[in-house]
Amino acid sequence: MKIGRKIAKAACYAAILFLLAAGQVPAGEQCSQAAVGVQVLGSGGPEFYTDRASSGYLVWQDGKAVVMVDAGSGSKFRFGQSGADFNTINYILFSHFHVDHSADFPGYIKSAFFSDRDRDLAVYGPEGNQFLPPASGFVKALIGAEASAFPYLNRYLSGGDDYRIYVNDINIDKRDVINVLKFEDIKLSAIAVHHGPLPALAWRVDIAGKSIVFSGDMNGGYHTLERLAKGADLLVAHNAVSEQATGVARNLHMPPSVIGDIAQQAGVKKLVLSHRMYRTLGIEQQTLSIIRKRFDKPVSFANDLDCFIP
Ligand SMILES: [Zn+2]
């Protein structure tokens, strides 16, 4: 019995060492201990899943989750499981305002009511167009003082509570990298990406000497992500369609060949594929072989709560 347990323990350590060597460890065990780590809150798209939340990511630094990218449906539950503390989140960066990237936002704010947060929260997202509101309009429609869905949460916008939410709309007309914020230990930048007719951004977080880029949903049409991701340590790219995609799906999303080309052109050091949908689940080998022809650095498929060390 004892020997069996020892063998099991040794096998477990070996598995963790193998995963560490691959730059991927299970269930966020290491993100809270890494100098910098990226944890997946939601690796799915907008479909019904048994094991995936919609889009969401945390950037950890020295044991604290400090940046959140997207807040898709189900991601808040994963946030709770991740062990992160909402009080340490300084920035929420939205790629765009589809449900699978934003629907849990008021849930996070309400959950934080039961915490002792007293530091302001900065929220960034794209400007709007006729199809989707700007970041400021999205937040106002949810927790604005008038004609919003949840006016009882308005005090976080108006400054009537312990902390205040500041919302910033990021330009989507430029095809250049936008320097959104720069402090000594963190830099946030964004660039417009082509997600069909919808205003959308890719985000780059430079933190503690590491750079992480999030593609968001995009089809590659603007050829902008290559520039934002230049030399990044880690690129999280959305693998929502197969190589054979056509029509609306292809107009919204990039196939594996485009992901591989962008990763190679940008010279990123590691690629993580997320936003996995039923169109791409089960054909990972095909996806991988298409990417491998273009990009020769490590590639991983994301699952919820996975932690990736850049
Ligand atoms: Zn999406």
mmCIF file of C-alpha atoms and ligand atoms in Angstrom:
data_model
loop_
_atom_site.group_PDB
_atom_site.id
_atom_site.type_symbol
_atom_site.label_atom_id
_atom_site.label_comp_id
_atom_site.label_asym_id
_atom_site.label_seq_id
_atom_site.Cartn_x
_atom_site.Cartn_y
_atom_site.Cartn_z
ATOM 1 C CA MET A 1 0.000 0.000 0.000
ATOM 2 C CA LYS A 2 2.729 2.404 1.131
ATOM 3 C CA ILE A 3 4.942 1.489 -1.847
ATOM 4 C CA GLY A 4 1.995 1.960 -4.189
ATOM 5 C CA ARG A 5 1.402 5.423 -2.753
ATOM 6 C CA LYS A 6 5.090 6.316 -3.132
ATOM 7 C CA ILE A 7 5.022 5.232 -6.781
ATOM 8 C CA ALA A 8 1.863 7.264 -7.371
ATOM 9 C CA LYS A 9 3.488 10.296 -5.707
ATOM 10 C CA ALA A 10 6.647 9.917 -7.807
ATOM 11 C CA ALA A 11 4.540 9.607 -10.963
ATOM 12 C CA CYS A 12 2.650 12.770 -9.977
ATOM 13 C CA TYR A 13 5.886 14.739 -9.466
ATOM 14 C CA ALA A 14 7.202 13.433 -12.795
ATOM 15 C CA ALA A 15 4.006 14.586 -14.523
ATOM 16 C CA ILE A 16 4.263 18.056 -12.959
ATOM 17 C CA LEU A 17 7.930 18.331 -13.954
ATOM 18 C CA PHE A 18 7.007 17.328 -17.507
ATOM 19 C CA LEU A 19 4.245 19.939 -17.649
ATOM 20 C CA LEU A 20 6.539 22.576 -16.146
ATOM 21 C CA ALA A 21 9.120 21.782 -18.815
ATOM 22 C CA ALA A 22 6.420 22.204 -21.456
ATOM 23 C CA GLY A 23 5.559 25.616 -19.980
ATOM 24 C CA GLN A 24 2.068 24.473 -19.029
ATOM 25 C CA VAL A 25 0.844 23.395 -15.637
ATOM 26 C CA PRO A 26 -2.618 22.223 -14.630
ATOM 27 C CA ALA A 27 -5.384 24.149 -12.925
ATOM 28 C CA GLY A 28 -3.500 27.343 -12.121
ATOM 29 C CA GLU A 29 -1.295 25.721 -9.521
ATOM 30 C CA GLN A 30 1.718 27.682 -10.677
ATOM 31 C CA CYS A 31 0.279 30.992 -11.905
ATOM 32 C CA SER A 32 -0.008 32.206 -8.333
ATOM 33 C CA GLN A 33 3.640 31.323 -7.756
ATOM 34 C CA ALA A 34 5.162 32.517 -11.026
ATOM 35 C CA ALA A 35 6.823 35.889 -11.581
ATOM 36 C CA VAL A 36 4.415 36.249 -14.526
ATOM 37 C CA GLY A 37 1.732 33.801 -15.626
ATOM 38 C CA VAL A 38 -1.319 33.724 -17.856
ATOM 39 C CA GLN A 39 -4.311 31.796 -16.609
ATOM 40 C CA VAL A 40 -7.207 30.786 -18.808
ATOM 41 C CA LEU A 41 -10.599 31.502 -17.239
ATOM 42 C CA GLY A 42 -12.520 30.496 -20.336
ATOM 43 C CA SER A 43 -11.166 28.545 -23.284
ATOM 44 C CA GLY A 44 -14.469 28.199 -25.137
ATOM 45 C CA GLY A 45 -16.538 30.298 -27.506
ATOM 46 C CA PRO A 46 -20.241 31.112 -27.183
ATOM 47 C CA GLU A 47 -21.541 27.513 -27.344
ATOM 48 C CA PHE A 48 -22.858 25.204 -24.595
ATOM 49 C CA TYR A 49 -19.992 23.239 -23.051
ATOM 50 C CA THR A 50 -19.636 20.812 -20.209
ATOM 51 C CA ASP A 51 -16.083 21.899 -19.425
ATOM 52 C CA ARG A 52 -15.408 25.339 -20.925
ATOM 53 C CA ALA A 53 -16.400 28.858 -19.985
ATOM 54 C CA SER A 54 -16.475 31.610 -22.593
ATOM 55 C CA SER A 55 -13.490 33.871 -23.104
ATOM 56 C CA GLY A 56 -11.506 35.229 -20.165
ATOM 57 C CA TYR A 57 -7.861 35.418 -19.035
ATOM 58 C CA LEU A 58 -5.881 36.552 -16.031
ATOM 59 C CA VAL A 59 -2.342 37.921 -16.035
ATOM 60 C CA TRP A 60 -0.646 37.096 -12.746
ATOM 61 C CA GLN A 61 2.377 38.883 -11.355
ATOM 62 C CA ASP A 62 4.146 37.829 -8.167
ATOM 63 C CA GLY A 63 1.189 35.954 -6.731
ATOM 64 C CA LYS A 64 -1.473 38.477 -7.705
ATOM 65 C CA ALA A 65 -3.829 38.548 -10.665
ATOM 66 C CA VAL A 66 -3.500 42.140 -11.858
ATOM 67 C CA VAL A 67 -5.018 42.224 -15.358
ATOM 68 C CA MET A 68 -8.140 40.538 -16.664
ATOM 69 C CA VAL A 69 -8.769 40.215 -20.401
ATOM 70 C CA ASP A 70 -12.432 39.721 -21.332
ATOM 71 C CA ALA A 71 -15.222 38.610 -19.025
ATOM 72 C CA GLY A 72 -17.200 36.069 -21.041
ATOM 73 C CA SER A 73 -20.100 34.068 -19.662
ATOM 74 C CA GLY A 74 -18.968 31.469 -17.151
ATOM 75 C CA SER A 75 -15.572 33.092 -16.654
ATOM 76 C CA LYS A 76 -16.545 34.466 -13.239
ATOM 77 C CA PHE A 77 -17.048 30.963 -11.879
ATOM 78 C CA ARG A 78 -13.584 30.045 -13.158
ATOM 79 C CA PHE A 79 -12.235 33.234 -11.565
ATOM 80 C CA GLY A 80 -13.491 31.949 -8.220
ATOM 81 C CA GLN A 81 -11.853 28.584 -8.855
ATOM 82 C CA SER A 82 -8.575 30.211 -9.866
ATOM 83 C CA GLY A 83 -8.022 31.531 -6.357
ATOM 84 C CA ALA A 84 -7.482 35.045 -7.674
ATOM 85 C CA ASP A 85 -8.613 38.017 -5.609
ATOM 86 C CA PHE A 86 -10.714 40.597 -7.462
ATOM 87 C CA ASN A 87 -9.251 43.310 -5.233
ATOM 88 C CA THR A 88 -5.867 42.944 -6.929
ATOM 89 C CA ILE A 89 -7.258 43.387 -10.467
ATOM 90 C CA ASN A 90 -6.234 46.834 -11.656
ATOM 91 C CA TYR A 91 -7.315 46.616 -15.278
ATOM 92 C CA ILE A 92 -10.043 44.889 -17.251
ATOM 93 C CA LEU A 93 -9.333 44.853 -20.982
ATOM 94 C CA PHE A 94 -12.170 43.997 -23.352
ATOM 95 C CA SER A 95 -11.445 42.721 -26.845
ATOM 96 C CA HIS A 96 -15.037 43.429 -27.917
ATOM 97 C CA PHE A 97 -18.569 43.280 -26.631
ATOM 98 C CA HIS A 98 -19.986 40.015 -27.853
ATOM 99 C CA VAL A 99 -21.707 37.999 -25.090
ATOM 100 C CA ASP A 100 -18.948 35.389 -24.949
ATOM 101 C CA HIS A 101 -16.406 38.102 -24.080
ATOM 102 C CA SER A 102 -18.340 40.415 -21.801
ATOM 103 C CA ALA A 103 -21.553 39.019 -20.281
ATOM 104 C CA ASP A 104 -20.141 38.287 -16.806
ATOM 105 C CA PHE A 105 -18.946 41.867 -16.249
ATOM 106 C CA PRO A 106 -21.817 42.976 -13.955
ATOM 107 C CA GLY A 107 -21.442 39.663 -12.106
ATOM 108 C CA TYR A 108 -17.834 40.505 -11.251
ATOM 109 C CA ILE A 109 -18.879 43.934 -9.996
ATOM 110 C CA LYS A 110 -21.630 42.496 -7.828
ATOM 111 C CA SER A 111 -19.368 39.752 -6.467
ATOM 112 C CA ALA A 112 -16.809 42.416 -5.554
ATOM 113 C CA PHE A 113 -19.474 44.045 -3.372
ATOM 114 C CA PHE A 114 -18.824 41.208 -0.941
ATOM 115 C CA SER A 115 -15.120 42.028 -0.817
ATOM 116 C CA ASP A 116 -13.245 44.989 0.632
ATOM 117 C CA ARG A 117 -12.098 46.516 -2.636
ATOM 118 C CA ASP A 118 -11.188 50.169 -2.176
ATOM 119 C CA ARG A 119 -8.977 50.848 -5.200
ATOM 120 C CA ASP A 120 -10.343 52.235 -8.448
ATOM 121 C CA LEU A 121 -10.781 49.900 -11.389
ATOM 122 C CA ALA A 122 -9.831 50.857 -14.943
ATOM 123 C CA VAL A 123 -11.824 49.295 -17.772
ATOM 124 C CA TYR A 124 -10.729 49.526 -21.402
ATOM 125 C CA GLY A 125 -12.483 48.432 -24.562
ATOM 126 C CA PRO A 126 -13.014 49.449 -28.169
ATOM 127 C CA GLU A 127 -15.036 52.384 -29.422
ATOM 128 C CA GLY A 128 -18.425 51.460 -30.825
ATOM 129 C CA ASN A 129 -20.146 51.462 -34.196
ATOM 130 C CA GLN A 130 -23.688 50.747 -35.417
ATOM 131 C CA PHE A 131 -23.420 47.118 -34.319
ATOM 132 C CA LEU A 132 -21.915 47.306 -30.838
ATOM 133 C CA PRO A 133 -21.628 50.011 -28.162
ATOM 134 C CA PRO A 134 -18.336 51.543 -27.083
ATOM 135 C CA ALA A 135 -16.852 50.347 -23.775
ATOM 136 C CA SER A 136 -18.365 53.352 -22.003
ATOM 137 C CA GLY A 137 -21.789 52.658 -23.543
ATOM 138 C CA PHE A 138 -21.606 48.970 -22.657
ATOM 139 C CA VAL A 139 -20.876 49.710 -19.002
ATOM 140 C CA LYS A 140 -23.506 52.477 -18.885
ATOM 141 C CA ALA A 141 -26.137 50.181 -20.391
ATOM 142 C CA LEU A 142 -25.448 47.719 -17.584
ATOM 143 C CA ILE A 143 -24.866 49.895 -14.507
ATOM 144 C CA GLY A 144 -25.647 53.464 -15.579
ATOM 145 C CA ALA A 145 -27.867 55.625 -13.401
ATOM 146 C CA GLU A 146 -30.750 55.700 -15.856
ATOM 147 C CA ALA A 147 -32.298 53.163 -18.181
ATOM 148 C CA SER A 148 -29.641 50.597 -17.398
ATOM 149 C CA ALA A 149 -30.101 46.923 -16.616
ATOM 150 C CA PHE A 150 -28.721 47.123 -13.072
ATOM 151 C CA PRO A 151 -29.018 50.731 -11.836
ATOM 152 C CA TYR A 152 -28.432 49.551 -8.255
ATOM 153 C CA LEU A 153 -24.766 49.066 -9.175
ATOM 154 C CA ASN A 154 -24.402 52.633 -10.438
ATOM 155 C CA ARG A 155 -22.577 53.848 -7.343
ATOM 156 C CA TYR A 156 -19.415 52.207 -8.687
ATOM 157 C CA LEU A 157 -19.593 54.471 -11.725
ATOM 158 C CA SER A 158 -20.645 57.639 -9.952
ATOM 159 C CA GLY A 159 -18.102 57.433 -7.142
ATOM 160 C CA GLY A 160 -20.652 56.737 -4.431
ATOM 161 C CA ASP A 161 -18.847 53.686 -3.110
ATOM 162 C CA ASP A 162 -15.420 52.653 -1.834
ATOM 163 C CA TYR A 163 -14.029 52.443 -5.318
ATOM 164 C CA ARG A 164 -14.851 53.800 -8.708
ATOM 165 C CA ILE A 165 -14.872 52.280 -12.179
ATOM 166 C CA TYR A 166 -13.269 54.380 -14.900
ATOM 167 C CA VAL A 167 -14.096 53.351 -18.465
ATOM 168 C CA ASN A 168 -11.970 54.234 -21.476
ATOM 169 C CA ASP A 169 -12.864 53.846 -25.170
ATOM 170 C CA ILE A 170 -9.962 52.889 -27.422
ATOM 171 C CA ASN A 171 -9.758 54.096 -31.016
ATOM 172 C CA ILE A 172 -10.545 51.479 -33.651
ATOM 173 C CA ASP A 173 -9.891 53.501 -36.812
ATOM 174 C CA LYS A 174 -6.117 53.553 -36.573
ATOM 175 C CA ARG A 175 -4.232 50.557 -37.856
ATOM 176 C CA ASP A 176 -1.309 51.326 -35.574
ATOM 177 C CA VAL A 177 -0.344 50.176 -32.113
ATOM 178 C CA ILE A 178 -1.993 52.383 -29.494
ATOM 179 C CA ASN A 179 -0.031 52.931 -26.298
ATOM 180 C CA VAL A 180 -2.810 52.873 -23.762
ATOM 181 C CA LEU A 181 -0.921 53.075 -20.499
ATOM 182 C CA LYS A 182 2.641 52.962 -19.278
ATOM 183 C CA PHE A 183 3.998 52.661 -15.774
ATOM 184 C CA GLU A 184 7.350 51.414 -14.616
ATOM 185 C CA ASP A 185 6.265 47.780 -14.235
ATOM 186 C CA ILE A 186 3.402 47.537 -16.707
ATOM 187 C CA LYS A 187 2.552 48.698 -20.180
ATOM 188 C CA LEU A 188 -0.755 48.145 -21.962
ATOM 189 C CA SER A 189 -1.129 48.530 -25.709
ATOM 190 C CA ALA A 190 -3.830 47.662 -28.202
ATOM 191 C CA ILE A 191 -4.494 47.543 -31.919
ATOM 192 C CA ALA A 192 -7.669 47.303 -33.978
ATOM 193 C CA VAL A 193 -8.306 43.863 -35.460
ATOM 194 C CA HIS A 194 -10.752 42.766 -38.165
ATOM 195 C CA HIS A 195 -13.669 40.873 -36.579
ATOM 196 C CA GLY A 196 -16.078 41.242 -39.473
ATOM 197 C CA PRO A 197 -18.136 44.418 -39.054
ATOM 198 C CA LEU A 198 -17.538 44.585 -35.297
ATOM 199 C CA PRO A 199 -15.215 46.931 -33.424
ATOM 200 C CA ALA A 200 -12.525 44.746 -31.869
ATOM 201 C CA LEU A 201 -9.074 45.013 -30.310
ATOM 202 C CA ALA A 202 -6.095 42.790 -29.684
ATOM 203 C CA TRP A 203 -4.266 43.555 -26.425
ATOM 204 C CA ARG A 204 -0.638 43.427 -25.342
ATOM 205 C CA VAL A 205 0.439 43.365 -21.711
ATOM 206 C CA ASP A 206 4.114 44.028 -21.004
ATOM 207 C CA ILE A 207 4.722 43.200 -17.395
ATOM 208 C CA ALA A 208 7.830 42.482 -15.309
ATOM 209 C CA GLY A 209 9.955 41.967 -18.417
ATOM 210 C CA LYS A 210 7.499 39.607 -20.140
ATOM 211 C CA SER A 211 5.104 40.330 -22.987
ATOM 212 C CA ILE A 212 1.766 38.629 -23.518
ATOM 213 C CA VAL A 213 -0.559 39.268 -26.443
ATOM 214 C CA PHE A 214 -4.239 38.370 -26.736
ATOM 215 C CA SER A 215 -5.618 38.243 -30.261
ATOM 216 C CA GLY A 216 -9.284 38.390 -29.300
ATOM 217 C CA ASP A 217 -11.624 37.354 -32.098
ATOM 218 C CA MET A 218 -10.323 38.403 -35.514
ATOM 219 C CA ASN A 219 -9.927 37.243 -39.100
ATOM 220 C CA GLY A 220 -6.456 38.617 -39.807
ATOM 221 C CA GLY A 221 -7.714 41.022 -42.472
ATOM 222 C CA TYR A 222 -6.062 44.187 -41.153
ATOM 223 C CA HIS A 223 -2.613 42.586 -40.727
ATOM 224 C CA THR A 224 -2.270 44.433 -37.445
ATOM 225 C CA LEU A 225 -1.757 41.660 -34.879
ATOM 226 C CA GLU A 226 1.654 40.876 -36.391
ATOM 227 C CA ARG A 227 2.842 44.315 -35.288
ATOM 228 C CA LEU A 228 1.310 44.287 -31.817
ATOM 229 C CA ALA A 229 2.736 40.820 -31.134
ATOM 230 C CA LYS A 230 6.261 41.624 -32.351
ATOM 231 C CA GLY A 231 8.711 39.575 -30.288
ATOM 232 C CA ALA A 232 6.100 38.665 -27.656
ATOM 233 C CA ASP A 233 6.870 35.902 -25.183
ATOM 234 C CA LEU A 234 3.380 34.473 -25.469
ATOM 235 C CA LEU A 235 0.550 34.888 -27.978
ATOM 236 C CA VAL A 236 -2.933 33.688 -27.056
ATOM 237 C CA ALA A 237 -4.722 33.246 -30.392
ATOM 238 C CA HIS A 238 -8.339 32.329 -30.927
ATOM 239 C CA ASN A 239 -8.820 29.025 -32.713
ATOM 240 C CA ALA A 240 -12.520 29.383 -33.539
ATOM 241 C CA VAL A 241 -12.621 28.001 -37.081
ATOM 242 C CA SER A 242 -11.004 25.271 -39.147
ATOM 243 C CA GLU A 243 -8.889 25.797 -42.238
ATOM 244 C CA GLN A 244 -11.948 25.013 -44.375
ATOM 245 C CA ALA A 245 -14.069 27.840 -42.929
ATOM 246 C CA THR A 246 -15.951 30.045 -45.368
ATOM 247 C CA GLY A 247 -18.619 32.754 -45.304
ATOM 248 C CA VAL A 248 -19.559 34.470 -42.049
ATOM 249 C CA ALA A 249 -17.368 32.194 -39.893
ATOM 250 C CA ARG A 250 -14.272 33.022 -41.966
ATOM 251 C CA ASN A 251 -15.182 36.711 -42.006
ATOM 252 C CA LEU A 252 -15.146 36.696 -38.193
ATOM 253 C CA HIS A 253 -12.252 34.365 -37.423
ATOM 254 C CA MET A 254 -8.767 33.369 -38.555
ATOM 255 C CA PRO A 255 -8.032 29.816 -39.716
ATOM 256 C CA PRO A 256 -4.938 27.950 -38.439
ATOM 257 C CA SER A 257 -2.786 29.010 -41.434
ATOM 258 C CA VAL A 258 -3.348 32.689 -40.586
ATOM 259 C CA ILE A 259 -2.576 32.053 -36.903
ATOM 260 C CA GLY A 260 0.649 30.273 -37.891
ATOM 261 C CA ASP A 261 1.685 33.028 -40.297
ATOM 262 C CA ILE A 262 1.058 35.761 -37.711
ATOM 263 C CA ALA A 263 2.951 33.898 -34.981
ATOM 264 C CA GLN A 264 5.889 33.375 -37.316
ATOM 265 C CA GLN A 265 5.946 36.935 -38.689
ATOM 266 C CA ALA A 266 5.704 38.405 -35.206
ATOM 267 C CA GLY A 267 8.445 36.088 -33.952
ATOM 268 C CA VAL A 268 6.525 35.122 -30.829
ATOM 269 C CA LYS A 269 8.169 32.598 -28.528
ATOM 270 C CA LYS A 270 5.120 30.572 -27.565
ATOM 271 C CA LEU A 271 1.610 30.132 -28.969
ATOM 272 C CA VAL A 272 -1.522 29.174 -27.052
ATOM 273 C CA LEU A 273 -4.729 28.322 -28.925
ATOM 274 C CA SER A 274 -7.952 29.187 -27.126
ATOM 275 C CA HIS A 275 -11.610 30.119 -27.872
ATOM 276 C CA ARG A 276 -11.976 26.499 -28.928
ATOM 277 C CA MET A 277 -15.308 25.743 -30.564
ATOM 278 C CA TYR A 278 -16.933 22.517 -31.760
ATOM 279 C CA ARG A 279 -15.667 23.456 -35.220
ATOM 280 C CA THR A 280 -12.075 23.051 -34.007
ATOM 281 C CA LEU A 281 -12.375 20.628 -31.080
ATOM 282 C CA GLY A 282 -11.379 17.132 -32.181
ATOM 283 C CA ILE A 283 -9.304 18.293 -35.151
ATOM 284 C CA GLU A 284 -6.318 19.493 -33.108
ATOM 285 C CA GLN A 285 -3.858 17.370 -35.094
ATOM 286 C CA GLN A 286 -4.975 18.931 -38.373
ATOM 287 C CA THR A 287 -4.781 22.402 -36.808
ATOM 288 C CA LEU A 288 -1.356 21.703 -35.377
ATOM 289 C CA SER A 289 0.081 20.340 -38.631
ATOM 290 C CA ILE A 290 -1.076 23.454 -40.530
ATOM 291 C CA ILE A 291 0.479 25.738 -37.912
ATOM 292 C CA ARG A 292 3.665 23.639 -37.703
ATOM 293 C CA LYS A 293 4.350 24.274 -41.406
ATOM 294 C CA ARG A 294 4.617 27.982 -40.597
ATOM 295 C CA PHE A 295 5.635 28.287 -36.946
ATOM 296 C CA ASP A 296 8.226 26.137 -35.218
ATOM 297 C CA LYS A 297 8.005 27.284 -31.596
ATOM 298 C CA PRO A 298 5.893 25.614 -28.845
ATOM 299 C CA VAL A 299 2.129 25.453 -29.430
ATOM 300 C CA SER A 300 -0.450 24.501 -26.767
ATOM 301 C CA PHE A 301 -4.223 24.100 -26.740
ATOM 302 C CA ALA A 302 -5.859 25.897 -23.818
ATOM 303 C CA ASN A 303 -8.289 24.413 -21.343
ATOM 304 C CA ASP A 304 -10.049 26.273 -18.555
ATOM 305 C CA LEU A 305 -7.799 27.176 -15.620
ATOM 306 C CA ASP A 306 -4.616 26.191 -17.459
ATOM 307 C CA CYS A 307 -1.642 28.335 -16.545
ATOM 308 C CA PHE A 308 0.969 29.321 -19.106
ATOM 309 C CA ILE A 309 4.291 30.774 -18.073
ATOM 310 C CA PRO A 310 5.689 33.194 -20.686
HETATM 311 ZN ZN ZN B 1 -15.887 35.043 -29.310
#
